Short mmCIF file of C-alpha atoms and ligand atoms in Angstrom, two decimals:
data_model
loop_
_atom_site.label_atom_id
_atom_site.label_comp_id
_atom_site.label_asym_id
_atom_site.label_seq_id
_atom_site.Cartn_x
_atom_site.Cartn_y
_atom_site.Cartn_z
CA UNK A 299 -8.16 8.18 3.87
CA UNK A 300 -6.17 6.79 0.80
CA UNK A 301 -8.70 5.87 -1.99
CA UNK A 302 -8.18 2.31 -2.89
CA UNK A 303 -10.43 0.44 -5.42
CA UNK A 304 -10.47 -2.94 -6.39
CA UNK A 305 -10.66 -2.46 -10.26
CA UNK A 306 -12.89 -4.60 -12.88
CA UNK A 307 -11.50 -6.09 -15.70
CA UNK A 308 -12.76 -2.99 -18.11
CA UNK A 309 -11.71 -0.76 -15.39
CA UNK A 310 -8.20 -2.70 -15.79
CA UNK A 311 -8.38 -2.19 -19.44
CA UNK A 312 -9.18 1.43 -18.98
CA UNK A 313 -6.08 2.25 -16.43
CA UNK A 314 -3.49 0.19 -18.58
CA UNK A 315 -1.87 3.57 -19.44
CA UNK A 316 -1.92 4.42 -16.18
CA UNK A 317 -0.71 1.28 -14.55
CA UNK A 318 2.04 1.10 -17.37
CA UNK A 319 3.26 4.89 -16.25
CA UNK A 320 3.26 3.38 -12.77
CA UNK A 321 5.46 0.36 -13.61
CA UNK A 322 7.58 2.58 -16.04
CA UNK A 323 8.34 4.81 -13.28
CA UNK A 324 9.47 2.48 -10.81
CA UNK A 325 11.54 0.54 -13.15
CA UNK A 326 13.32 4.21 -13.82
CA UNK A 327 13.81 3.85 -9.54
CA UNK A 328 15.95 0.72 -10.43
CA UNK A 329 12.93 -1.67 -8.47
CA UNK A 330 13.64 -5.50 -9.31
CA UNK A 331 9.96 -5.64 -10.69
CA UNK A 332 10.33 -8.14 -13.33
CA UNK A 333 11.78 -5.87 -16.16
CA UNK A 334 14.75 -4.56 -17.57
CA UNK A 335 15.34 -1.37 -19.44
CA UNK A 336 14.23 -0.71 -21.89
CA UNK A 337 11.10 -0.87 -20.78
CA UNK A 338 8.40 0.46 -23.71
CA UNK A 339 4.44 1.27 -23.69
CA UNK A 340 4.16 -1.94 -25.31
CA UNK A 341 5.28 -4.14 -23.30
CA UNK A 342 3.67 -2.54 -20.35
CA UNK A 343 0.39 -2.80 -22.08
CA UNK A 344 0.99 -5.91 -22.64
CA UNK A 345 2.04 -6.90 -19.37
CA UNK A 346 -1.18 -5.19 -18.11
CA UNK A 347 -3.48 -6.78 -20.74
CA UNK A 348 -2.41 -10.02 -19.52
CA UNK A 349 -3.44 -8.87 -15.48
CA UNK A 350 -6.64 -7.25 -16.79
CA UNK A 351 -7.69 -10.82 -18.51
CA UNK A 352 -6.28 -12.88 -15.67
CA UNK A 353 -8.93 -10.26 -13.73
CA UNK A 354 -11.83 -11.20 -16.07
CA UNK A 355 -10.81 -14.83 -15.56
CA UNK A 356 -11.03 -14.76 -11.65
CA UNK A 357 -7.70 -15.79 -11.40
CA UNK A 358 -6.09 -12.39 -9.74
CA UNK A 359 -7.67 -9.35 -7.78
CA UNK A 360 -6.13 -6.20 -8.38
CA UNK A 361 -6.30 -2.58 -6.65
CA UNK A 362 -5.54 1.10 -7.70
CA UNK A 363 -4.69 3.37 -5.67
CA UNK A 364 -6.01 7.19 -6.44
CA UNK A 365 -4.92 10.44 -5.65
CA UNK A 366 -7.06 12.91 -7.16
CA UNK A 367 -8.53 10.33 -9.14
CA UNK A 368 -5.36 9.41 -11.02
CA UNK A 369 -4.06 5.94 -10.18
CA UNK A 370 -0.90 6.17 -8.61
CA UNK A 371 -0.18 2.25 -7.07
CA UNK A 372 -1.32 -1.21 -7.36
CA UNK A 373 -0.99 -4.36 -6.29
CA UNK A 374 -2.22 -7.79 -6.84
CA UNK A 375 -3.37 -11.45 -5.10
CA UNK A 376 -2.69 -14.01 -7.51
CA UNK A 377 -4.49 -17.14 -6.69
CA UNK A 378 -2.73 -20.18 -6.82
CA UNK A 379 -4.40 -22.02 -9.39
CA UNK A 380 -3.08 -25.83 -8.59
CA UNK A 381 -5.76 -27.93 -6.86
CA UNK A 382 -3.81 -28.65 -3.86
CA UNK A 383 -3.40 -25.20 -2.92
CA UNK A 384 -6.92 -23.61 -2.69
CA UNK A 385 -6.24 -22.18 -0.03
CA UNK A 386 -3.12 -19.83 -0.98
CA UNK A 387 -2.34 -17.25 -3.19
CA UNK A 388 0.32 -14.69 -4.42
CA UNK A 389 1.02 -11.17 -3.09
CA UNK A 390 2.43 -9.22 -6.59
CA UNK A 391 3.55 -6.16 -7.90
CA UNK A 392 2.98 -3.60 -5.26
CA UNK A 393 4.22 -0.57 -7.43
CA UNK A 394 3.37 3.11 -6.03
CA UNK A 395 4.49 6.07 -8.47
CA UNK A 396 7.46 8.37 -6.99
CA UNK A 397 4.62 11.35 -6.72
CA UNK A 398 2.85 9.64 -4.46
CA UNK A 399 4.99 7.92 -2.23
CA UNK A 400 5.34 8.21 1.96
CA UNK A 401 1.56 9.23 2.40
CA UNK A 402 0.68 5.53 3.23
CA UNK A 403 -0.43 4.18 0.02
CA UNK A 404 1.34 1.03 -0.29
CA UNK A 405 -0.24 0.21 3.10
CA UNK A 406 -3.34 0.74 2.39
CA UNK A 407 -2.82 -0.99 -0.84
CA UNK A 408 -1.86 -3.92 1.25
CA UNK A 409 -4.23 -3.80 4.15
CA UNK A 410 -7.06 -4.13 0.76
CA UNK A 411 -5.34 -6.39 -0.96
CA UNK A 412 -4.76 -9.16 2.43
CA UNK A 413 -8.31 -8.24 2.79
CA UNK A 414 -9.58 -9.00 -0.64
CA UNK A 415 -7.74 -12.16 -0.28
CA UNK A 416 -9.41 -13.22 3.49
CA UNK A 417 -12.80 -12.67 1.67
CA UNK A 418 -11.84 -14.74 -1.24
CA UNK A 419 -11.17 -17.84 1.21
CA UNK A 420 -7.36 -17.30 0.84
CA UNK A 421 -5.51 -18.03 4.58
CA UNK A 422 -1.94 -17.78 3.16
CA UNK A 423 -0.31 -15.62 1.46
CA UNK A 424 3.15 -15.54 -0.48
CA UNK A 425 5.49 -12.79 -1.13
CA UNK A 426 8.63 -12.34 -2.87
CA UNK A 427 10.78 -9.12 -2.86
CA UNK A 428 14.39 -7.54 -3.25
CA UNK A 429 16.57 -8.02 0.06
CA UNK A 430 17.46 -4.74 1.43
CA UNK A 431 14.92 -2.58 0.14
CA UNK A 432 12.16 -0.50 1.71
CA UNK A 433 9.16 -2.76 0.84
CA UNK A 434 11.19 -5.53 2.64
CA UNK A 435 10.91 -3.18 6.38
CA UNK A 436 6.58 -2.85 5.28
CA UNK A 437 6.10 -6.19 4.99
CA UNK A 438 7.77 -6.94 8.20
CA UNK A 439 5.82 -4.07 9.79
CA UNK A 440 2.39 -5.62 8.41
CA UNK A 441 3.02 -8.70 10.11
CA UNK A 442 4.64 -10.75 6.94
CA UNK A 443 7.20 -13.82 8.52
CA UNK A 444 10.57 -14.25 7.06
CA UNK A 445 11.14 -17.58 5.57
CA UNK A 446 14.37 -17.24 4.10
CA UNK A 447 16.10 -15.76 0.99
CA UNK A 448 17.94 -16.55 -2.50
CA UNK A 449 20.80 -14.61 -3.21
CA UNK A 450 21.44 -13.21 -6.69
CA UNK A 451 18.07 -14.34 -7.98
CA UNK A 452 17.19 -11.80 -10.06
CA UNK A 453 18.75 -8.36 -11.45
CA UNK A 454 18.28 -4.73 -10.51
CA UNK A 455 17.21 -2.59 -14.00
CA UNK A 456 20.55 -1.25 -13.55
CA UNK A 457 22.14 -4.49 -14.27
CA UNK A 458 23.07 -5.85 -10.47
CA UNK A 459 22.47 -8.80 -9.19
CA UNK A 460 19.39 -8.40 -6.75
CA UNK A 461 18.96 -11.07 -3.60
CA UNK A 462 15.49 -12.29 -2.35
CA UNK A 463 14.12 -12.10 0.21
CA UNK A 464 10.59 -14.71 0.77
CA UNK A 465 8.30 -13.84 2.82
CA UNK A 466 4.45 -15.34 3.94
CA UNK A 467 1.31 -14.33 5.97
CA UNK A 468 -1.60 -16.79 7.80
CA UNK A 469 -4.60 -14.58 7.67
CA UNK A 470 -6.48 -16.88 9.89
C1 LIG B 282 7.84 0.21 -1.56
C2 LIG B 282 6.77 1.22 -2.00
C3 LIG B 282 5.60 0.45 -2.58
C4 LIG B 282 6.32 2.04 -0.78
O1 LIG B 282 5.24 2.85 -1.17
P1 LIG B 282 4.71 4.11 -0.29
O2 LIG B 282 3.28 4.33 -0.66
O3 LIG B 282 5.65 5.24 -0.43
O4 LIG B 282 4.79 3.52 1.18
P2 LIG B 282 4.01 4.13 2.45
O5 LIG B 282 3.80 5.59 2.28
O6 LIG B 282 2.82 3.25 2.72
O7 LIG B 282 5.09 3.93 3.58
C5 LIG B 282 5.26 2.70 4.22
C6 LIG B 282 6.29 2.86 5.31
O8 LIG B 282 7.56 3.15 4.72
C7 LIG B 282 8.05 4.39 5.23
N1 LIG B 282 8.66 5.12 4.14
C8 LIG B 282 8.08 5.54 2.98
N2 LIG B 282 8.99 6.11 2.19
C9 LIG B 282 10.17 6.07 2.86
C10 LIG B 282 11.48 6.47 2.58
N3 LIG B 282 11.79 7.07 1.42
N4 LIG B 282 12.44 6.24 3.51
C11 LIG B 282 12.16 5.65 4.66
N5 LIG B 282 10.92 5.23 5.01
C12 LIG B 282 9.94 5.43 4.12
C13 LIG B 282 6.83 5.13 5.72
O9 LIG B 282 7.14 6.05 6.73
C14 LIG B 282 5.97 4.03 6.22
O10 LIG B 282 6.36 3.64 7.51
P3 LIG B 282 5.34 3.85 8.72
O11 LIG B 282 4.20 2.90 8.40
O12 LIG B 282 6.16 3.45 9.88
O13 LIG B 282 4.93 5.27 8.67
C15 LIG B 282 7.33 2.22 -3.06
O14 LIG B 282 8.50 2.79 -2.55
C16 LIG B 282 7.60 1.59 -4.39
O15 LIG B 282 6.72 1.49 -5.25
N6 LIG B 282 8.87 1.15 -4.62
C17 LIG B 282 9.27 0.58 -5.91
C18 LIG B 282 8.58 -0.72 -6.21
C19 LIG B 282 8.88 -1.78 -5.19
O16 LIG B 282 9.99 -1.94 -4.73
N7 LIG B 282 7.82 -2.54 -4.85
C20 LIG B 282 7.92 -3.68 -4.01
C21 LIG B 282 7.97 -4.87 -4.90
S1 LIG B 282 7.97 -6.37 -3.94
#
């Protein structure tokens, strides 16, 4: 059974090196995961500063995945914070590290995370992701519907333009 934790916001704090060697390594993949290279230990601590207070605000649940406890994945349920839209929030940044991939960790990663967000109150989730690309075929296989995609809308780290593909879940 993967070990998958919802973390704390000082347990988010703790991990940011962690986390950022997770990011860092799938940006060196080329995954469209919202940076370009060159990506430094600043700017992933930043980046992960700014999830571990969002955390300590209520405004985002996130999970670790552990493998010998290292964490080796995440992922996150932003909640939508507008007033009309109790109801829904954001499936983000489902990262697992190269070491640890194909033994089932970004599904259970997922499975939690939906979960997390069912408890929470949450009935719909939202997903973006890069067309043609292996988390593309999971989310399908979790159940995710297609709504459509934007082409070109953002780039690959190695500089190509990468398409979109959007993609929701009822959990009720
Ligand atoms: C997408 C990603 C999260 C998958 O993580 P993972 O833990 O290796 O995935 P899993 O082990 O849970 O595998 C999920 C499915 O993909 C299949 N799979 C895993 N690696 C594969 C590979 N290299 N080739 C083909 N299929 C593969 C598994 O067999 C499994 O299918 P199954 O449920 O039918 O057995 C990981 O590759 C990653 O972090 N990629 C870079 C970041 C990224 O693109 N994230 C998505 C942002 S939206």
């Amino acid at each position: 059974m993967p070990d998958i934790r919802k973390l704390s916001h000082a347990e988010a704090l703790d991990l940011i090196p962690a986390l950022t060697d997770v990011l860092g390594d799938c940006i060196e993949d080329n995954a469209s995961v919202g940076f370009m290279p060159p990506f430094t230990q600043d700017q992933g601590a930043a980046f992960w500063r700014g999830v571990a207070d969002a955390v300590g605000r209520g405004e985002v649940l996130l999970y670790g995945a552990f493998v010998d406890a290292e964490l080796v994945g995440t992922v996150q349920i932003g909640f939508a914070l507008k007033p009309n839209q109790p109801h829904r929030a954001d499936l983000m940044k489902l990262l697992v590290h190269r070491k640890a991939r194909g033994r089932g960790l970004s599904t259970a990663l997922m499975k939690a995370a939906e979960a997390g967000a069912a408890e929470a109150g949450r009935s719909l989730l939202v997903l973006d992701t890069a067309k043609g690309e292996l988390a593309e075929r999971i989310y399908e296989k979790l159940g995710w519907q297609r709504s459509g995609e934007i082409p070109d809308y953002a780039l690959y780290p190695d500089g190509r333009f990468c398409d979109t593909v959007i993609f929701y879940k009822r959990l009720v």
